XYZ file of C-alpha atoms in Angstrom:
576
model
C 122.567 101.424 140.543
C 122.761 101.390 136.355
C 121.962 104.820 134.945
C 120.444 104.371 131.331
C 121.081 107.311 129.407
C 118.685 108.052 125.945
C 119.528 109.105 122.897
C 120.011 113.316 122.532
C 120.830 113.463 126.344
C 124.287 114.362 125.890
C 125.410 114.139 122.281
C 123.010 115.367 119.325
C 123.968 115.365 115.147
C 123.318 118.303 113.848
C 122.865 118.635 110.242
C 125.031 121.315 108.627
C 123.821 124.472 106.964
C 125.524 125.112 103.451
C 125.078 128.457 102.660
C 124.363 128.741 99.084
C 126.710 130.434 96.794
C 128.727 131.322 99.822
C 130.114 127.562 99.811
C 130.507 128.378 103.694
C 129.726 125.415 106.639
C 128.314 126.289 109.946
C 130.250 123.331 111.712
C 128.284 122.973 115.613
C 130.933 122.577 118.224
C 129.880 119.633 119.800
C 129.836 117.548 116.662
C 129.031 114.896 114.910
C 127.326 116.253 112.023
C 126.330 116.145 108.561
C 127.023 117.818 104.823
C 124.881 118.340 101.825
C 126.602 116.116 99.497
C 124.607 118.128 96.588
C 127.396 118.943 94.100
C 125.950 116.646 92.027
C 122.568 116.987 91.766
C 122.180 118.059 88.601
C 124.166 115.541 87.150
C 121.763 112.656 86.325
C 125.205 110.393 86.862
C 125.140 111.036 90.482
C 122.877 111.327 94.022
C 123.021 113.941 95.916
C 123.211 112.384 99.932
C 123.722 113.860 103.741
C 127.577 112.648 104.637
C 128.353 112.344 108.053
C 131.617 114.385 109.328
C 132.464 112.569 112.848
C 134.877 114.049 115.313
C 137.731 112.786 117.250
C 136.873 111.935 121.035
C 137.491 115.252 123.459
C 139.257 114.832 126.460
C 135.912 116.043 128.329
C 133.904 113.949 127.220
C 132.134 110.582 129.801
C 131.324 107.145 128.495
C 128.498 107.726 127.225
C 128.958 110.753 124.879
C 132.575 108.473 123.778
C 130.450 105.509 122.971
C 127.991 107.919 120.888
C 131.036 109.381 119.093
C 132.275 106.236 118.487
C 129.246 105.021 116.645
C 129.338 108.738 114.472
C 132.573 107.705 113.649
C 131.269 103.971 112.233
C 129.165 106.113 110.426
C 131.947 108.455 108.563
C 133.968 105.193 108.385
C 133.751 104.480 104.376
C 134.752 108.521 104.182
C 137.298 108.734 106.622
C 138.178 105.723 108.594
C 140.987 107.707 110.540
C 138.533 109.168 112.848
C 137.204 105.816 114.129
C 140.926 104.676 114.911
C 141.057 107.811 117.044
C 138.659 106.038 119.312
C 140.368 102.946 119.816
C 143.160 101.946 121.983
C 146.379 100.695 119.947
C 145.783 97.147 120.865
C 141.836 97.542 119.694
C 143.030 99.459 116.744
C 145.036 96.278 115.932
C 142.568 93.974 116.216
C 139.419 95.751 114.819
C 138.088 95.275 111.263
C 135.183 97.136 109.446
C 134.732 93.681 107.675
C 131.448 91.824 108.525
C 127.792 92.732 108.120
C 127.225 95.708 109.017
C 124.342 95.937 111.537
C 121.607 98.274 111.478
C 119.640 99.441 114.754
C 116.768 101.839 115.055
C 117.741 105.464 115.741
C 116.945 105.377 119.227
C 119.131 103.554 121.282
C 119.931 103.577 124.637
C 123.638 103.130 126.491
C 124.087 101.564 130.087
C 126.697 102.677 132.490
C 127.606 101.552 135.434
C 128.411 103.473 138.567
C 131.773 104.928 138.417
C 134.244 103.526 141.421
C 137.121 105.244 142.784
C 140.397 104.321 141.339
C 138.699 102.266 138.475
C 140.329 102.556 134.870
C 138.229 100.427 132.564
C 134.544 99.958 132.369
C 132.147 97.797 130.721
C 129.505 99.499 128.461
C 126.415 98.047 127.029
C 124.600 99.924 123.706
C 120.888 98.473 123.843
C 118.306 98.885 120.832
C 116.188 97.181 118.241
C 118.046 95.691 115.794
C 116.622 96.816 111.975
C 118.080 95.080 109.714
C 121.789 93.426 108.328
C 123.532 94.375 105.665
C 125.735 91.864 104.240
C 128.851 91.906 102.820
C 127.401 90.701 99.388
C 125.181 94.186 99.771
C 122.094 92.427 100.150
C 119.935 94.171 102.843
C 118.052 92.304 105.401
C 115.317 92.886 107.798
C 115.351 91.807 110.885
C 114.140 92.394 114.217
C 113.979 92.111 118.093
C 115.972 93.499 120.797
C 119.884 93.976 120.534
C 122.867 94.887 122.839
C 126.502 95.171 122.115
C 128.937 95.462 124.628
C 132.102 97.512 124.655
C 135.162 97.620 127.055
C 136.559 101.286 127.784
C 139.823 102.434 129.714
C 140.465 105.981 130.982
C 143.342 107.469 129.675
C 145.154 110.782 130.524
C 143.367 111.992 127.216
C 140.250 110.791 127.973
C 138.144 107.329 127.302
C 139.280 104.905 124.598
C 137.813 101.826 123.495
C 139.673 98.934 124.326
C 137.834 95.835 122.703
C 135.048 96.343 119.410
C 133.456 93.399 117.660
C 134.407 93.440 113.905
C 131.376 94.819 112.016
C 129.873 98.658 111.899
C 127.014 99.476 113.955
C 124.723 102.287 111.727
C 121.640 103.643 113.055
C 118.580 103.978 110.056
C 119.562 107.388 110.063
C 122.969 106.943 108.596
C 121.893 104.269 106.174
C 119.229 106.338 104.933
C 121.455 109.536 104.697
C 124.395 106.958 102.964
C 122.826 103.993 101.286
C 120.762 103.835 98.354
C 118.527 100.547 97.539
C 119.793 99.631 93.714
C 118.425 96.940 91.722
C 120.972 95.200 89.523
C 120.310 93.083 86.241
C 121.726 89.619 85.246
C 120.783 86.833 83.167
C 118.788 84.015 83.580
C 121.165 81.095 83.365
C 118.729 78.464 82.511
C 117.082 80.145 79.516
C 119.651 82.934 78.814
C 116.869 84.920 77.587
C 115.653 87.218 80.408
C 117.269 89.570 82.624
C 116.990 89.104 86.313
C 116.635 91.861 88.937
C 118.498 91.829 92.139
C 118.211 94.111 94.583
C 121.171 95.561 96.981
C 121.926 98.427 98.873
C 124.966 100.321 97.804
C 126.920 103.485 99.980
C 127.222 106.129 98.179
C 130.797 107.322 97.293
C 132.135 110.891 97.520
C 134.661 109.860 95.144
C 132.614 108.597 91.848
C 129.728 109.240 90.559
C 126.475 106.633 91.399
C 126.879 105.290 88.127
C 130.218 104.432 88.611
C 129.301 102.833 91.691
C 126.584 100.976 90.407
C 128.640 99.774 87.332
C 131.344 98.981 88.885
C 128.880 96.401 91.549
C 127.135 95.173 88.443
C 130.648 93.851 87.610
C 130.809 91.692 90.569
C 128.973 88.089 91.186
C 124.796 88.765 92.300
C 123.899 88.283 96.072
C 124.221 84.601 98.075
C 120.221 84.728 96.816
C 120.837 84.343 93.082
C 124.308 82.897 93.173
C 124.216 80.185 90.720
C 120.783 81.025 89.379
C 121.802 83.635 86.819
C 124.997 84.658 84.775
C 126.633 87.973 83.317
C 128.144 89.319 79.873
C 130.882 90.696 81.589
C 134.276 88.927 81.301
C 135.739 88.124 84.785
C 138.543 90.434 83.816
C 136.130 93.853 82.689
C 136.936 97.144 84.264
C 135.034 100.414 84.155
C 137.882 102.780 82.955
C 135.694 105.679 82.645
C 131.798 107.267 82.898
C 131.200 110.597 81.116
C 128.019 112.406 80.699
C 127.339 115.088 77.908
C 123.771 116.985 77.197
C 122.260 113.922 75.719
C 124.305 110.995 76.432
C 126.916 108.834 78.337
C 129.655 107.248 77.721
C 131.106 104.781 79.314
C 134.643 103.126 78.657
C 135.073 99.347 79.227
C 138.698 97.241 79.214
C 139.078 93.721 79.209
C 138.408 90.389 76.783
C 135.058 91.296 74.874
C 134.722 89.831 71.875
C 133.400 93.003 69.942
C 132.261 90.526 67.456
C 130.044 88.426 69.453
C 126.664 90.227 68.730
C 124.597 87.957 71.384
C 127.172 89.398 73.947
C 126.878 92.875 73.296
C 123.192 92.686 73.304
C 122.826 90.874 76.889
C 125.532 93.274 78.353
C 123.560 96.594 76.875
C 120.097 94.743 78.234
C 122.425 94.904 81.512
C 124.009 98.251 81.659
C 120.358 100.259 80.329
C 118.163 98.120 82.381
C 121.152 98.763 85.881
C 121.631 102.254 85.048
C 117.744 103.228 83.858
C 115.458 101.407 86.449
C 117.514 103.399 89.266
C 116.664 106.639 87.628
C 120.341 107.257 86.218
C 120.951 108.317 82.425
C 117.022 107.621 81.565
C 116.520 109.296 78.458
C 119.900 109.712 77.078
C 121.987 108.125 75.048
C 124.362 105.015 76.358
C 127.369 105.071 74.655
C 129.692 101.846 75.684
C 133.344 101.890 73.728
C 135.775 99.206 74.642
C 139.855 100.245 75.168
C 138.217 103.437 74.085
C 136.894 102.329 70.951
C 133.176 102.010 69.806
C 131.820 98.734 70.942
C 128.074 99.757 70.835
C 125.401 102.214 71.129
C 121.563 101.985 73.347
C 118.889 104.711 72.600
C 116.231 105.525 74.970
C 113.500 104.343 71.392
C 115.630 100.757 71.169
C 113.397 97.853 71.931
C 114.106 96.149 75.277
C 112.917 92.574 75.453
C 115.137 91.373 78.294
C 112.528 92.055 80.806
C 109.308 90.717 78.504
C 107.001 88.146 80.194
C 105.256 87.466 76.820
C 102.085 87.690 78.972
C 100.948 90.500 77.518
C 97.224 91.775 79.498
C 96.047 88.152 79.456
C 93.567 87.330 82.639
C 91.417 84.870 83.383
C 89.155 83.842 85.980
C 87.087 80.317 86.235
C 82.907 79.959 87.097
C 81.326 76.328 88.485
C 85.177 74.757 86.561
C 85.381 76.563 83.549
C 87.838 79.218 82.820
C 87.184 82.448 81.230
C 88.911 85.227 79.727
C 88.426 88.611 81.107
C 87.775 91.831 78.956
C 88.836 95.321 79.885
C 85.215 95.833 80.429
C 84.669 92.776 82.747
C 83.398 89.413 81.767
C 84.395 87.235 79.267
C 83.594 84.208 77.097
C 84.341 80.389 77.966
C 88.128 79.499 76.408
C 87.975 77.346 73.894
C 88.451 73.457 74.600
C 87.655 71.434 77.212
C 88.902 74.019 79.783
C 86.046 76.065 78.766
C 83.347 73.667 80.162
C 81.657 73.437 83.277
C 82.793 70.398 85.490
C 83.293 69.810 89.113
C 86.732 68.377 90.913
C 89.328 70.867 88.778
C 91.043 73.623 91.028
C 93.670 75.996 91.594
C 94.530 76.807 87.203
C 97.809 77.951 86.098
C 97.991 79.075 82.705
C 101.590 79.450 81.574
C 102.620 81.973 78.565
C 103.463 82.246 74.789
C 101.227 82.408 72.067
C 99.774 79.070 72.264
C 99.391 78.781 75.930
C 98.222 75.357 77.858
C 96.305 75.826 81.215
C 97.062 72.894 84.337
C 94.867 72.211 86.849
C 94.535 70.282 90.272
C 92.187 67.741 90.641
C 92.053 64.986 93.225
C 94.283 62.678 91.787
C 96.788 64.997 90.302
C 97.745 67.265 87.657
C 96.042 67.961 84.107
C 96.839 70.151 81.444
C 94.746 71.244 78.364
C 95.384 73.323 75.414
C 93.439 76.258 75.281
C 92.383 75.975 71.652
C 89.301 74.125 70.328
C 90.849 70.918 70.211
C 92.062 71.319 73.881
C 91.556 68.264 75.845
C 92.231 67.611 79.811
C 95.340 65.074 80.528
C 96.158 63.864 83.687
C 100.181 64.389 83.090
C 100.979 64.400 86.702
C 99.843 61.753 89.472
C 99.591 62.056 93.219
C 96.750 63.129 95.770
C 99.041 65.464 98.221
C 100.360 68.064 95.253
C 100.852 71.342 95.231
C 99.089 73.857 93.049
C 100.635 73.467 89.325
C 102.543 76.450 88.747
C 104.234 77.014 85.542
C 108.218 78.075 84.078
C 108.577 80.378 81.223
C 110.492 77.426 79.751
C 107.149 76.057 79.170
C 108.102 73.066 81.788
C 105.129 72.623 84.438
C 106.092 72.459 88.016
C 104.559 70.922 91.073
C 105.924 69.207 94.820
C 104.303 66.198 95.641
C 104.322 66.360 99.430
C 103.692 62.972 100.184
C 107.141 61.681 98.710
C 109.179 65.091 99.771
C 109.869 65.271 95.721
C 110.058 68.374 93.435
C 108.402 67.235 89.801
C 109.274 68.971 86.630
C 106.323 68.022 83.675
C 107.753 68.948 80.353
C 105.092 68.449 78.218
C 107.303 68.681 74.951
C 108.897 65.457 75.985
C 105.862 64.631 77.986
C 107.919 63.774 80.836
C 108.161 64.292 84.551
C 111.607 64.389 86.409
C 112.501 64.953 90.300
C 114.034 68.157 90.720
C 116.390 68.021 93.827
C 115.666 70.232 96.626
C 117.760 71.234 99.691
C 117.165 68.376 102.768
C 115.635 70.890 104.888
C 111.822 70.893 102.890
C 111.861 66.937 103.383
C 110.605 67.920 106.974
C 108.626 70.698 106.051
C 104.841 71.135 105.002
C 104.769 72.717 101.870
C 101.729 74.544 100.887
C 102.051 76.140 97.485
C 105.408 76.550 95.093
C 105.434 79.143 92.734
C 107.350 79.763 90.375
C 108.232 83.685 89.576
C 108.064 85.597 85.949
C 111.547 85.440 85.528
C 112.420 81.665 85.871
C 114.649 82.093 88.810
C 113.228 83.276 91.964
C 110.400 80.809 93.573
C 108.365 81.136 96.648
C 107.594 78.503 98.966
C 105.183 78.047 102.163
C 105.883 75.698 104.571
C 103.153 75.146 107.041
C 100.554 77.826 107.643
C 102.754 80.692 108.893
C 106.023 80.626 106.611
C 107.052 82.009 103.479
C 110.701 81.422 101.747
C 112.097 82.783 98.885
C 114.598 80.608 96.855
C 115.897 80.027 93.560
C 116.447 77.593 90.892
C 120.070 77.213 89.669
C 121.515 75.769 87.169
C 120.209 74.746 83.882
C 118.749 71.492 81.793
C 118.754 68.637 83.719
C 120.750 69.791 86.636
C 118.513 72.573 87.412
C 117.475 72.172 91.447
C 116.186 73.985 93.909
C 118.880 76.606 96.016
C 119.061 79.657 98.532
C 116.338 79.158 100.238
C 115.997 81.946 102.714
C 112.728 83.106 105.006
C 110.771 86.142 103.453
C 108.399 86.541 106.444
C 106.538 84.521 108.632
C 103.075 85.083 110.632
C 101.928 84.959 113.984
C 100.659 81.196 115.618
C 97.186 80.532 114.705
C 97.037 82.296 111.627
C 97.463 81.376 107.888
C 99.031 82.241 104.781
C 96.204 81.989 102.586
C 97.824 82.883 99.293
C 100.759 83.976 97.786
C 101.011 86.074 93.832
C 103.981 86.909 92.226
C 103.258 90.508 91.021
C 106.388 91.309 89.074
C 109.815 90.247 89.989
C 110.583 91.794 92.949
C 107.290 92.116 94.862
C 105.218 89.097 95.703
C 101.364 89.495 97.393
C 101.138 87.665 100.901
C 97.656 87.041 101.764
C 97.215 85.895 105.699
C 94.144 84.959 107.089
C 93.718 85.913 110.684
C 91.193 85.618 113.827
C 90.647 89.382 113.666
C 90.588 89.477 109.456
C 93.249 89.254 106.960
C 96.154 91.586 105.568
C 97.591 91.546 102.305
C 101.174 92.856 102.043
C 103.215 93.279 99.106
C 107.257 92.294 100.025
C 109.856 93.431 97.855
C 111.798 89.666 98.226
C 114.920 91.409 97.772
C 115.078 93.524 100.505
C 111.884 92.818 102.742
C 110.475 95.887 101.996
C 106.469 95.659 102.662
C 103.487 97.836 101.576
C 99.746 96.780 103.276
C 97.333 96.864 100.795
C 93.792 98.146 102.131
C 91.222 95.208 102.236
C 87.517 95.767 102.973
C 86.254 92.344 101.843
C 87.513 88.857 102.680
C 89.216 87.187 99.587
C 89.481 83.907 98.397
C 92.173 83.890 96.483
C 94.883 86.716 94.452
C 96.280 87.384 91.765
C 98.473 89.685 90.072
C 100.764 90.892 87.054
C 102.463 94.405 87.296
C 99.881 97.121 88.189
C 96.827 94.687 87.557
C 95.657 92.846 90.908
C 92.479 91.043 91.308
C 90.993 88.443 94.261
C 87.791 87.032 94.353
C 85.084 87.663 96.878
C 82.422 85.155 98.232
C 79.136 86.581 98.384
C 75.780 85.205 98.842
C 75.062 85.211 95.127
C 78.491 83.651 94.308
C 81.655 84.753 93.534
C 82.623 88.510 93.056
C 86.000 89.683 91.079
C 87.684 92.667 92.242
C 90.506 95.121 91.082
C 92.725 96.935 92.668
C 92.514 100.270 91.536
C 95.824 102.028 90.410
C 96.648 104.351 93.429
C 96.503 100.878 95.472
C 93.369 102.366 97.413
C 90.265 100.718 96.553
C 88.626 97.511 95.517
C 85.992 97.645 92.700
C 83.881 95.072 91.158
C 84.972 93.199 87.717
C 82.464 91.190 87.915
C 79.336 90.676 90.323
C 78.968 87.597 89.829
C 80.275 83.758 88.662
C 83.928 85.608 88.753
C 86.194 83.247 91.145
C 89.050 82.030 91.372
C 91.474 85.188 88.803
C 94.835 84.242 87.277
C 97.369 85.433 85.103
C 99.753 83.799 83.163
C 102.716 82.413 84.768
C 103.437 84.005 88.350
């Protein structure tokens, strides 16, 4: 017979007291267990965390409670990798490498083993769980899920069990990346237009040794995750280290070396847009003053009051929605006149608007035998710019370049309508056999979302720049259950993009963080049409039996209240 063993039968962590002002640690006997890492926490630099404090295998000690140290030990690894060695044989220890993606299982986990025999020295073990989640080596975090078993060969030595063959890679529970890891968004430039920072979101361990700015920094320094890789750039020469971070009552300072040009004035402003936007979204320095020398020199100076336009969508609170083909513009109070121009009247056959940004904005639409764009200004007349009867929705790129996939010929079409010229964009082989559904495009000219069929959505990015910009890195975002459909997608900033799925028993609408998976439901009480969204604004139209019905989402992401009654389909925003 197999005994299965459960998680707290034989080996618990225990979370440390620290006594205050005593600096004294009640350390439990039977180990692992965990410190307040809180010397910091008035320091906005740093993070205060849990640390893990594994202990060597006991002589004592069966399989089990060995292959539960063993993972405490993966756990401490980054602090103190000499206690993991402790549980491995020398050959293992030889072998063995923390390298890898480091896999992340739910807390509760179970570990099999087999019924001891007489005069046996080495056993087979088996660790069963749920798999949560990867975490690459590039720090990008990953959801996944499904069941998950690892198996691990022991021997019995005179001073008790050792491990005898591990698969490269650590094996963390959610506790210990919770307790460890901290999700960090990171900020580099858009390579095609150079004039917008990107946000890309990792998870990063926490270091005893440095502060969480250093750590952060010293990432930022590095190339972006495999999702981004070619789609944006950095101010940082290849060769820039962080010598030093210090923090005084009102400001930081942090010391660079390597080849800046401390003359270049476009450089210094992209790399401050960097290091405010890196340090300041994850709640470190905000408010104070960044100081940045170079060789320990003054290279240049951010204040919390300077104007940040790295992350401006020149969108502004524009919104729209369309009635019986003609678009409106929506008021804080609700409706709105007809725009001026032709995409303010009334006609039948025009569908699924994009309105793309800048002060003099044009608006596209789908219509049966492709795509038209009008000017929204009294002159503003519809022109068919794109042809082709299986298109996508138009979406559009803060270049000002109008984007659609024409489905029938497996092609990606760029409209620039400064040129007033369409070009194939290439795309990777893989969408030639796929149904694609809708392609949009996000706020910050890199990321892009694509459905393929009813139940798929993928997240990829456009790389390069000019005419050799293409489509990259496509990698799945979520997916839905047989039968049901993926109704709509919204870019709502550029990290979280609305998924709404339409199923037998109603619909959901989630909002995923796309660079970590990370999903919020929103609550739904009616059925909507159609979404759409920019930063805290989200609105989706409602068919009732008098017509169409705009809603709002209201700010605590609660409730859905009326815009409009009536006539108020079909909501957009610019760009997204």
């Amino acid at each position: 017979m197999t005994r299965i063993s459960r998680l707290g039968t034989a080996l618990g962590i225990v979370a440390a007291m620290v006594l205050g002002g005593s600096g004294c640690t009640v350390i439990p006997p039977n180990g692992p267990y965990t410190v307040n890492n809180d010397e910091g926490a008035g320091d906005p630099l740093s993070k205060p965390f849990q640390r893990m404090i594994a202990i060597p295998p006991q002589p004592g000690w069966g399989a089990e409670d060995t292959i539960r140290g063993l993972q405490a030990a993966m756990a401490a690894h980054a602090d103190d990798p000499s206690v993991l060695a402790d549980y491995l044989t020398p050959e293992a220890r030889a072998k063995w490498t923390a390298a890898g993606p480091v896999t992340v299982i739910q807390d509760e986990y179970e570990v099999v083993v087999p019924p001891p025999r007489e005069s046996e020295t080495s056993m087979k073990i088996t660790l069963k769980a749920h798999v949560a989640a990867l975490i690459n080596e590039d720090d990008s975090y990953k959801p996944t899920g499904g069941s998950w078993e690892r198996t691990f060969e022991l021997v019995k030595l005179p001073e008790g069990y050792r491990v005898s063959s591990l698969p490269a890679g650590l094996l963390l529970t959610q506790s210990d990346v919770a307790r460890a890891y901290r999700p960090t968004n990171l900020y580099y430039v858009n390579r095609s237009t150079q004039d917008r920072l990107v946000v890309d979101r990792v998870r990063l361990r926490l270091d005893t040794m440095e502060t969480f700015a250093q750590t952060v920094l010293e990432r930022l320094l590095e190339p972006p995750t495999e999702a981004l890789r070619g789609a944006v750039t950095s101010s940082f020469p290849a060769d820039t280290k962080i010598e030093s971070i210090r923090s005084g009552e009102d400001r930081v300072i942090i010391n660079l070396s390597g080849q800046l040009d401390t003359l270049d004035l476009s450089t210094e402003e992209t790399l401050r847009g960097q290091i405010r936007n890196s340090l300041n979204r994850n709640e470190i320095a905000k408010g104070r003053v960044i100081e940045i020398l170079v060789d320990g020199e003054p290279y240049t100076v951010d204040r919390p009051d300077s104007v940040d336009q790295w992350l401006d969508d020149d969108v502004r609170d524009s919104a729209y929605y369309v009635d019986k083909g003609a678009v409106h513009y929506l008021t804080k109070d609700g409706a709105g006149g007809a725009v001026a121009g032709a995409a303010g009247e009334q006609r039948e056959g025009y569908s699924h608007f994009a309105v793309s940004a800048g002060p003099n904005p044009l608006i596209a639409a789908r219509t049966s035998t492709g795509i038209s764009v009008a000017g929204l200004a009294p002159e503003g007349v519809w022109q068919e710019v794109v042809q082709g009867d299986d298109l996508t929705p138009p979406t559009w790129h803060r270049d000002g370049s109008l984007w659609t996939y024409d489905g029938k010929n497996g092609t990606l079409l760029k409209y620039d309508p400064v040129r007033q010229r369409t070009d194939p964009v290439r795309v990777p082989e893989e969408l030639d056999r796929l149904d694609i559904n809708q392609f949009r495009i996000a706020r910050d000219g890199v990321r892009v979302a694509v459905t393929t069929g009813d139940e798929t959505v993928q997240i990829g990015a456009l790389t390069g720049e000019g005419t050799g910009m293409k489509l990259e890195n496509l990698q799945l975002l979520t997916n839905t259950e047989t039968g049901n459909e993926i109704k709509d997608i919204a870019w709502r900033d550029d990290e979280h993009l609305l998924v709404l799925v339409q199923a037998t028993a109603g619909q959901t609408l989630n909002e995923i963080n796309v660079g970590d998976g990370e999903t919020t439901g929103v609550p739904l009480k009616d059925r909507l049409q159609s979404v759409a969204a920019f930063q805290d604004q989200v609105l989706a139209d409602v068919t009732t039996k008098g017509g169409s019905k705009l809603m709002a989402l209201s700010q605590d992401q609660q409730t859905w209240t009326a815009k409009i009654d009536t006539d108020g389909g079909a909501p957009l925003f610019p760009l997204g």
